[in-house]
Short mmCIF file of C-alpha atoms in Angstrom, two decimals:
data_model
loop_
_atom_site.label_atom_id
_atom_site.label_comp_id
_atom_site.label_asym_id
_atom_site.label_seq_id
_atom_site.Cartn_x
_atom_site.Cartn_y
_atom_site.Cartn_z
CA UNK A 1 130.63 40.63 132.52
CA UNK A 2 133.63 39.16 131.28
CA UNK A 3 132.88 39.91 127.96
CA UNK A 4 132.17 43.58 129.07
CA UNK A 5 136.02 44.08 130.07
CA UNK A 6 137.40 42.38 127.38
CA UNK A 7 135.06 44.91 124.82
CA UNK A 8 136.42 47.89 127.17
CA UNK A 9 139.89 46.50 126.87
CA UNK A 10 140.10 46.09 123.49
CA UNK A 11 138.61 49.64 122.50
CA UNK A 12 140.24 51.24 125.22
CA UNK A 13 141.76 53.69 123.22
CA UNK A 14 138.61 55.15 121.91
CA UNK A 15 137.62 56.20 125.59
CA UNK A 16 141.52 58.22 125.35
CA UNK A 17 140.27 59.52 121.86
CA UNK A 18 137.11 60.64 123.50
CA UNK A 19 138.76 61.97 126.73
CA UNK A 20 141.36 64.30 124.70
CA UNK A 21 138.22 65.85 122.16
CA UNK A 22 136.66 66.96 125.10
CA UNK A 23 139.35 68.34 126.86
CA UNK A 24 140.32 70.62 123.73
CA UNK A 25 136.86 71.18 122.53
CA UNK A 26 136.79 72.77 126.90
CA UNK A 27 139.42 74.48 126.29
CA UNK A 28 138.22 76.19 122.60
CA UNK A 29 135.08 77.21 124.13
CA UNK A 30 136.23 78.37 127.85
CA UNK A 31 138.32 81.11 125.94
CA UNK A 32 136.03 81.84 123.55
CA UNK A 33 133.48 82.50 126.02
CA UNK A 34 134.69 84.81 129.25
CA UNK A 35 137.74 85.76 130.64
CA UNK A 36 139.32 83.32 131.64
CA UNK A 37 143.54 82.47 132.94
CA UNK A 38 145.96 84.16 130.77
CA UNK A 39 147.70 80.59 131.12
CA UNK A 40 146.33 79.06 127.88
CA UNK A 41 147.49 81.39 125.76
CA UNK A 42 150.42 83.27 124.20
CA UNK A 43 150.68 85.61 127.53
CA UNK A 44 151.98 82.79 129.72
CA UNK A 45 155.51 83.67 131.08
CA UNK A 46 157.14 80.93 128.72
CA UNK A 47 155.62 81.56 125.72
CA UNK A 48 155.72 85.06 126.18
CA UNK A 49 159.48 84.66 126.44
CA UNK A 50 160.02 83.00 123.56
CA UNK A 51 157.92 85.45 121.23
CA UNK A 52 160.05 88.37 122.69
CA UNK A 53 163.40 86.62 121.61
CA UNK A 54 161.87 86.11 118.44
CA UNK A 55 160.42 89.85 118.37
CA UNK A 56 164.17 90.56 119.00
CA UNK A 57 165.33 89.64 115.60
CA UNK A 58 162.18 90.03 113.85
CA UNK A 59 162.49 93.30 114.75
CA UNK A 60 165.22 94.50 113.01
CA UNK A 61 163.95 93.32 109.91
CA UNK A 62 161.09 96.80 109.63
CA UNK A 63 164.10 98.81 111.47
CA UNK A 64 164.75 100.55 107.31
CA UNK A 65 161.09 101.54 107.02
CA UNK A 66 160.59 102.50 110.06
CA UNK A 67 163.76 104.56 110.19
CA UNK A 68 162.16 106.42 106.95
CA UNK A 69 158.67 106.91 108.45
CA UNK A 70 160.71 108.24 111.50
CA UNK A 71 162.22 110.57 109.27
CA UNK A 72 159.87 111.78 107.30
CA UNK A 73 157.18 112.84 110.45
CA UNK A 74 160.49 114.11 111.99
CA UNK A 75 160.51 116.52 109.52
CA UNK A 76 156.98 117.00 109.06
CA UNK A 77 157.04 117.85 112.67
CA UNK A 78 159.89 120.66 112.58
CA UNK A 79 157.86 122.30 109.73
CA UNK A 80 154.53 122.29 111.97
CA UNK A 81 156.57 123.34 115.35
CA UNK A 82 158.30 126.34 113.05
CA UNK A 83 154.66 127.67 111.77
CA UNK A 84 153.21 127.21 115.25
CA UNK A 85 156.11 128.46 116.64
CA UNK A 86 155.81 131.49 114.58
CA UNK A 87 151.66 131.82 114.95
CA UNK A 88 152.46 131.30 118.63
CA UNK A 89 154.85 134.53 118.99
CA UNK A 90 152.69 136.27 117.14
CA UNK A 91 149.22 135.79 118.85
CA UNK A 92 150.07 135.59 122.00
CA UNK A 93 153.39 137.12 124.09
CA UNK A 94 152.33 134.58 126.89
CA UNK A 95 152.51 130.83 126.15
CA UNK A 96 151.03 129.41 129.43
CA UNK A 97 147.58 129.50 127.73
CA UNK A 98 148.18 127.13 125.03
CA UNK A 99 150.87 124.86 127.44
CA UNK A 100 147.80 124.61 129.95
CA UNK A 101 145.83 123.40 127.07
CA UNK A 102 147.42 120.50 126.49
CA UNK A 103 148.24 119.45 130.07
CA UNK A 104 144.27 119.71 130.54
CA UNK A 105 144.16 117.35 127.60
CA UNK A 106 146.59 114.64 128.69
CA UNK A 107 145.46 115.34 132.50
CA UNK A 108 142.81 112.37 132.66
CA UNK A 109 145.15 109.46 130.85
CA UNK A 110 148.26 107.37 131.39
CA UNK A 111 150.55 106.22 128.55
CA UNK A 112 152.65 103.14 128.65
CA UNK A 113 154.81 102.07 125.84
CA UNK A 114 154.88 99.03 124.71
CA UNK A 115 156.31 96.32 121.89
CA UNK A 116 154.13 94.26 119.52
CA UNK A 117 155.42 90.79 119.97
CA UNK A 118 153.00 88.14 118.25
CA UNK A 119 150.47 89.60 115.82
CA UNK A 120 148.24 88.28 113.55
CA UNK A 121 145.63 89.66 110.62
CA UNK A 122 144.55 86.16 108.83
CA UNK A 123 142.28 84.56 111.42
CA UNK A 124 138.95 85.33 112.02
CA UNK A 125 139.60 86.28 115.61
CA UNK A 126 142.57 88.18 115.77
CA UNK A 127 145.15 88.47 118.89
CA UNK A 128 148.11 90.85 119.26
CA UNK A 129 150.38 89.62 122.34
CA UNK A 130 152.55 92.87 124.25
CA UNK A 131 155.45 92.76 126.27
CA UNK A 132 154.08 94.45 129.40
CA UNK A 133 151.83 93.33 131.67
CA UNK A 134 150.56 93.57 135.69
CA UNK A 135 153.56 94.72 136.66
CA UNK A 136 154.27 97.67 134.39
CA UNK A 137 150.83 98.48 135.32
CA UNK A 138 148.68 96.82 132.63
CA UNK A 139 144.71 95.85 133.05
CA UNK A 140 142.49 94.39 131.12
CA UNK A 141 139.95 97.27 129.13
CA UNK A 142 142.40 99.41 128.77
CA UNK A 143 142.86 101.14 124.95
CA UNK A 144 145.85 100.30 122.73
CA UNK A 145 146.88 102.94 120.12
CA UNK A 146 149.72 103.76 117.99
CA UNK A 147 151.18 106.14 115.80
CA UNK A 148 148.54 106.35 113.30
CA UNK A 149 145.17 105.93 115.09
CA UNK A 150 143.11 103.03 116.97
CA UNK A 151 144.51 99.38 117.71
CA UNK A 152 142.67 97.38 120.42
CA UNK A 153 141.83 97.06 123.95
CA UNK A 154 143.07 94.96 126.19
CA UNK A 155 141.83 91.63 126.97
CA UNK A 156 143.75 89.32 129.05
CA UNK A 157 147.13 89.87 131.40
CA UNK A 158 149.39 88.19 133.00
CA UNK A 159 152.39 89.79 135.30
CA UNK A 160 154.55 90.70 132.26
CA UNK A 161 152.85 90.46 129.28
CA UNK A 162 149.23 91.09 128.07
CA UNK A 163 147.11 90.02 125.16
CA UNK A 164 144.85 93.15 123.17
CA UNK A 165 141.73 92.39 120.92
CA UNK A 166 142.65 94.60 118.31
CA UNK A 167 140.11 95.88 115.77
CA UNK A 168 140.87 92.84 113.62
CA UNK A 169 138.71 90.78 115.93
CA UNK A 170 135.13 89.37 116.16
CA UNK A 171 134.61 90.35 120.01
CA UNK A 172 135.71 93.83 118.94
CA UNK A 173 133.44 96.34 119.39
CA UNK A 174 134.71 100.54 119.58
CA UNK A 175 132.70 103.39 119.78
CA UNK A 176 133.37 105.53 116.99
CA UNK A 177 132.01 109.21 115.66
CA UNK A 178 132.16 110.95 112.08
CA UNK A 179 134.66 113.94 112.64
CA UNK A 180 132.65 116.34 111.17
CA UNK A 181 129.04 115.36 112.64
CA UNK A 182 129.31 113.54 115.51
CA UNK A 183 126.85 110.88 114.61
CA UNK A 184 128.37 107.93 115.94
CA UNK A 185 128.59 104.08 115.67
CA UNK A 186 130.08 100.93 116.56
CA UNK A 187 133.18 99.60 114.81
CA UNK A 188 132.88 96.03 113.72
CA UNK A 189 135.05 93.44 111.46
CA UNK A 190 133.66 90.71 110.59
CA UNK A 191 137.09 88.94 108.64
CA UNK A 192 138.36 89.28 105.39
CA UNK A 193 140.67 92.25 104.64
CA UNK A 194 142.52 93.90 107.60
CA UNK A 195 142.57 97.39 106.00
CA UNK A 196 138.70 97.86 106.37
CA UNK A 197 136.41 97.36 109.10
CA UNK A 198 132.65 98.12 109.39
CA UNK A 199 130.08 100.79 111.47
CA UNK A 200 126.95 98.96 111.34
CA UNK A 201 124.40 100.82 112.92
CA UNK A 202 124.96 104.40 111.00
CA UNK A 203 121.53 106.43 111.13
CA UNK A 204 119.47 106.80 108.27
CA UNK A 205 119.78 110.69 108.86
CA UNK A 206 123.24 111.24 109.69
CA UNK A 207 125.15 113.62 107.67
CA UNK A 208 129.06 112.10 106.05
CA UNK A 209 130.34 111.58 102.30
CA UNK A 210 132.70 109.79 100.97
CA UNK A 211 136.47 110.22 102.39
CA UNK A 212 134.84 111.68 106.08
CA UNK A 213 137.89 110.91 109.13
CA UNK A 214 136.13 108.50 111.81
CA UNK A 215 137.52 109.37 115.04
CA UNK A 216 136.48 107.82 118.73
CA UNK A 217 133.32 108.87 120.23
CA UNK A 218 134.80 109.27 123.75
CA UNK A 219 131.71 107.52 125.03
CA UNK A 220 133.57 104.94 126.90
CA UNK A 221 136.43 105.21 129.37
CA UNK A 222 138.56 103.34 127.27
CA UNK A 223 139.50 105.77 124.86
CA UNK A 224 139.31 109.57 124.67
CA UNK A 225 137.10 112.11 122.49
CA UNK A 226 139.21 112.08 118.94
CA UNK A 227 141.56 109.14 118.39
CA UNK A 228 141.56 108.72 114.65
CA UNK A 229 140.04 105.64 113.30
CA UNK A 230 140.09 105.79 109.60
CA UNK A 231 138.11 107.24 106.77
CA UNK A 232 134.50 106.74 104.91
CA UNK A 233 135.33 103.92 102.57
CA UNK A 234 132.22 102.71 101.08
CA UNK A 235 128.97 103.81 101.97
CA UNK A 236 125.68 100.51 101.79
CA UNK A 237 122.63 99.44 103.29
CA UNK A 238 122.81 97.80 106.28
CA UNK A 239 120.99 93.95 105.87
CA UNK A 240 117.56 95.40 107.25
CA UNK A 241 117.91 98.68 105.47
CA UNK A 242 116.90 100.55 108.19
CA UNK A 243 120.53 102.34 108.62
CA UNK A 244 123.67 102.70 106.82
CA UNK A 245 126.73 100.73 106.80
CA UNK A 246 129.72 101.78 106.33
CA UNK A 247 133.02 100.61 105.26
CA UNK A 248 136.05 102.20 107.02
CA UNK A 249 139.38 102.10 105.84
CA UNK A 250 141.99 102.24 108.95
CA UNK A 251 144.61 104.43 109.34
CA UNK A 252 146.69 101.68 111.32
CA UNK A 253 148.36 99.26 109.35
CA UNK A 254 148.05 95.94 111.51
CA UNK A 255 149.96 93.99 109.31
CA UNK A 256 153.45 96.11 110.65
CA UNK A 257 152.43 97.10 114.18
CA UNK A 258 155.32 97.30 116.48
CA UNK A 259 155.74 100.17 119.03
CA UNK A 260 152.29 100.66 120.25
CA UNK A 261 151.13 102.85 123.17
CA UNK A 262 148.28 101.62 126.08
CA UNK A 263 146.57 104.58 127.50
CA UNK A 264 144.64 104.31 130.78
CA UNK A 265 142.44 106.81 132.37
CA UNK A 266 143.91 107.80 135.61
CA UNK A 267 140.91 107.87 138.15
CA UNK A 268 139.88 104.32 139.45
CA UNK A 269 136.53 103.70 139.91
CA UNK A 270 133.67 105.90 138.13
CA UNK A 271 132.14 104.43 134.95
CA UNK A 272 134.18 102.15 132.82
CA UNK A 273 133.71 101.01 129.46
CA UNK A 274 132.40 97.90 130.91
CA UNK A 275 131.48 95.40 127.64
CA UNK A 276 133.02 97.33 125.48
CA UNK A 277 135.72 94.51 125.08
CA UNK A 278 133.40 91.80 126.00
CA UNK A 279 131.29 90.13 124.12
CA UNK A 280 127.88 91.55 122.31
CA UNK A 281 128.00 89.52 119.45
CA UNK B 1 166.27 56.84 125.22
CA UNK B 2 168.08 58.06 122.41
CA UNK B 3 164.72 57.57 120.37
CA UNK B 4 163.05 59.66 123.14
CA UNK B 5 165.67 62.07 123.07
CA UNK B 6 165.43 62.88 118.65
CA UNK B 7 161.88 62.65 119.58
CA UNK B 8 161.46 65.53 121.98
CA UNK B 9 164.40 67.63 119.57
CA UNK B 10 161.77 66.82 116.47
CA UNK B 11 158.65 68.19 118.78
CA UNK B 12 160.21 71.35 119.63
CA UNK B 13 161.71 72.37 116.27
CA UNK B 14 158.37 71.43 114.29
CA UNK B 15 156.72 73.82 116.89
CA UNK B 16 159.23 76.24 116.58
CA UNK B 17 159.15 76.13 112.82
CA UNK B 18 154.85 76.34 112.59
CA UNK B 19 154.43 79.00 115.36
CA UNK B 20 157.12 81.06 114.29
CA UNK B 21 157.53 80.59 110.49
CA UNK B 22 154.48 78.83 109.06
CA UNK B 23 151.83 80.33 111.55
CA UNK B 24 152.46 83.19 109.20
CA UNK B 25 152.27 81.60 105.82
CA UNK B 26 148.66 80.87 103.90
CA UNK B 27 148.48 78.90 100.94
CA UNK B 28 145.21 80.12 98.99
CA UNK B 29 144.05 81.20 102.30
CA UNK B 30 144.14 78.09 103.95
CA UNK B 31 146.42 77.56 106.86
CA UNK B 32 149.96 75.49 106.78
CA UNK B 33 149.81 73.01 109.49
CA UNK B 34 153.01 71.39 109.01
CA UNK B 35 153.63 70.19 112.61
CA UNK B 36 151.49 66.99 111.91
CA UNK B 37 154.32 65.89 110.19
CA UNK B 38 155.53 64.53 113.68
CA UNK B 39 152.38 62.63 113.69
CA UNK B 40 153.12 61.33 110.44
CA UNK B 41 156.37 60.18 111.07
CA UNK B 42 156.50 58.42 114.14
CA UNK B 43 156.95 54.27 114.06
CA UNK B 44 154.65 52.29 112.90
CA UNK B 45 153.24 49.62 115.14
CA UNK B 46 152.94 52.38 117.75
CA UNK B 47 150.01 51.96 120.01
CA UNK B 48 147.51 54.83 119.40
CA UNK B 49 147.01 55.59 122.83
CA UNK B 50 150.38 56.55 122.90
CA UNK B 51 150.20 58.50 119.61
CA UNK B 52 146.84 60.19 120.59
CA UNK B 53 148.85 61.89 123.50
CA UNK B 54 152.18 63.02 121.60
CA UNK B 55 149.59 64.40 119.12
CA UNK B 56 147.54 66.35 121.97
CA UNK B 57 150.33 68.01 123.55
CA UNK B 58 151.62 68.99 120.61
CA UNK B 59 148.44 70.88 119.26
CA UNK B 60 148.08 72.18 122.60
CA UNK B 61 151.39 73.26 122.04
CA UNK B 62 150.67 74.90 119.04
CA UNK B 63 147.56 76.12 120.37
CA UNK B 64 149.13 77.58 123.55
CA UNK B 65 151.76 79.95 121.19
CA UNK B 66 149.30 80.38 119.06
CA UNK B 67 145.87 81.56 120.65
CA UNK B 68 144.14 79.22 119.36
CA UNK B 69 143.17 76.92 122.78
CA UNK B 70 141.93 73.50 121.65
CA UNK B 71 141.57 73.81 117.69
CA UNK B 72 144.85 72.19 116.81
CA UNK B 73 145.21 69.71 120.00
CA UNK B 74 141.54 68.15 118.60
CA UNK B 75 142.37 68.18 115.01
CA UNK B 76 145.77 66.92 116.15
CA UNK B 77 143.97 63.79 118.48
CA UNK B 78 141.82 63.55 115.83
CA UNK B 79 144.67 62.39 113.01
CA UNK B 80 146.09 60.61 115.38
CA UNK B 81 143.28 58.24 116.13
CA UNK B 82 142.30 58.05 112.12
CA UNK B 83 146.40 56.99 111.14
CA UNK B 84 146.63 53.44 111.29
CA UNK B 85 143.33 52.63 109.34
CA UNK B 86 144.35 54.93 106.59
CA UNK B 87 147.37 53.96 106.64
CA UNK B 88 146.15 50.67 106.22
CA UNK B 89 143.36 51.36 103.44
CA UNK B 90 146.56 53.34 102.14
CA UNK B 91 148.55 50.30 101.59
CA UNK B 92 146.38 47.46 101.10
CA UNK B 93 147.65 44.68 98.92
CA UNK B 94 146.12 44.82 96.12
#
């Protein structure tokens, strides 16, 4: 007996060694598996802080290229309004048609804008922290988007600040069509670059080329009919040939995402996109 | 308390500099974990229980700013635990 102790005294601190492994190997596999508190993570209120102070100067360092991209579209934009303007006047003397239009189209969705404040693009599971959360009327599976097409959905929140899965992520899966033919398919990455992710299970008879937009299906409540995803790539065999896979290159630049906007349908209830942040992998 | 004092002003700048800096940084692709410095540099003749739990909070730290739950705070416990007998393989007398 006495002999027990002194072996248990003497290699106590393997038992501490042994204690600690499996209290971070809990912790790696609790998040990787469900849902679980927002605490452990870069959501929590103090961590959350400090990434937004950071953000703060950060920031300022993309406020040049930004400034020109803001440009540019600005003008872009005054070109289109003058032509539509113009085709506008001329097709129609009253406007209420095309205004209804658009109200119709926005009718079913909130927007909330919100900052980018910790992003990454070289792991293999990908998390973009945002500075809103609960409170600014955040939940979990709703869609992320910015300026230039798809970005995530969200995943975890906390009262003021919320983490997305953004396409750069394992667990992300996104209902996508081809423009042009509708067939549709699920957007995968699977690592490596984060200009190009995947659409596995493209069938065998579907019509696209080359340089086709991929847009969302609209199949889900998470995002509407047409957000744009990216274009036709690379077209290969899937691994058991039986459909085509295809390699999309995204419009959004993850590497440089800062404002971002997280659009929610406005009826409660109904049928939600349920898994379609979860995990089927 | 002075030592405890550096100690805990070492911590939070090496987490500073990894999550905010080096978190971004890959070196043919591999990741920079430069915060095991801390573990590195602390006293020798430290008892490894002791270490094992400076070096856990700090991955966790890590970890926690990070998204990463539990990948640095075991690798972290991990080097830790293996210090002192490399250390002394290290510098044997030859």
């Amino acid at each position: 007996m006495k002999n027990l102790l002194n072996f248990f005294l003497k290699y106590n601190y393997w038992f501490l060694f042994v204690l600690l492994e499996i209290i971070s190997f809990a912790l790696l596999f609790h998040f990787n598996s469900y849902q679980g508190s927002a605490f452990f993570t870069s959501a929590n209120f103090v961590s959350g802080a400090m990434y937004d102070a950071a953000n703060n100067v950060t920031g300022y360092f993309h406020l040049k290229t930004i400034n020109d991209e803001l440009v540019q579209k600005n003008v872009e934009l005054e070109l289109q309004l003058e032509s539509i303007r113009k085709a506008l006047i001329e097709a129609t003397e009253d406007s209420s048609g095309v205004e209804q239009l658009k109200q119709e189209a926005l009718a079913g969705y909130d927007i909330f804008k919100a900052s980018v404040i910790n992003n990454s693009v070289t792991h293999a599971d990908n998390y973009i922290t945002l500075d809103k959360g609960e409170v600014d009327g955040i939940r979990s599976e709703m869609g992320v988007v910015n300026g230039s097409g798809v970005v995530g959905i969200v995943y975890l929140t906390s009262p003021h600040y919320s983490i997305v899965i953004p396409v750069l992520n394992s667990k992300s899966s996104i209902s996508c069509k081809i423009k042009r033919s509708d067939y549709f398919g699920f957007l995968k990455w699977d690592g490596g670059s984060s200009e190009f992710a995947f659409i596995k299970d493209m069938p065998r008879h579907s019509l696209f080329s080359l340089g086709d937009t991929i847009v969302t299906s609209g199949h889900s409540a998470v995002f509407p009919s047409g957000i744009p995803v990216g274009t036709v790539d690379d077209i290969a065999d899937s691994h058991d040939g039986l459909s085509y896979l295809l390699r999309v290159k995204l419009f959004t630049d993850f590497a440089r995402l800062n404002d971002v906007r997280v659009i929610a349908q406005k009826r409660a209830g109904g049928t939600i996109g349920v898994g379609k942040a979860g995990k089927n992998d | 308390m002075l030592t405890y004092l550096q100690r805990i002003e070492w911590f939070i700048g090496l987490v500073l500099l990894q999550v905010l800096v080096l978190n971004h940084m890959h070196i043919n692709g591999y990741a920079t974990p430069f915060f095991i410095y801390f573990i590195l540099k602390y006293n020798s003749g430290v008892s490894r229980n002791v270490l094992m739990i400076w070096a856990f909070l700090l991955g966790l730290t890590v970890d926690i700013l990070g998204n990463t739950p539990g990948m640095n705070a075991a690798a972290a416990t991990v080097l830790a635990f293996m210090r002192e007998p490399v250390f002394t393989i290290s510098h044997a007398p030859r």
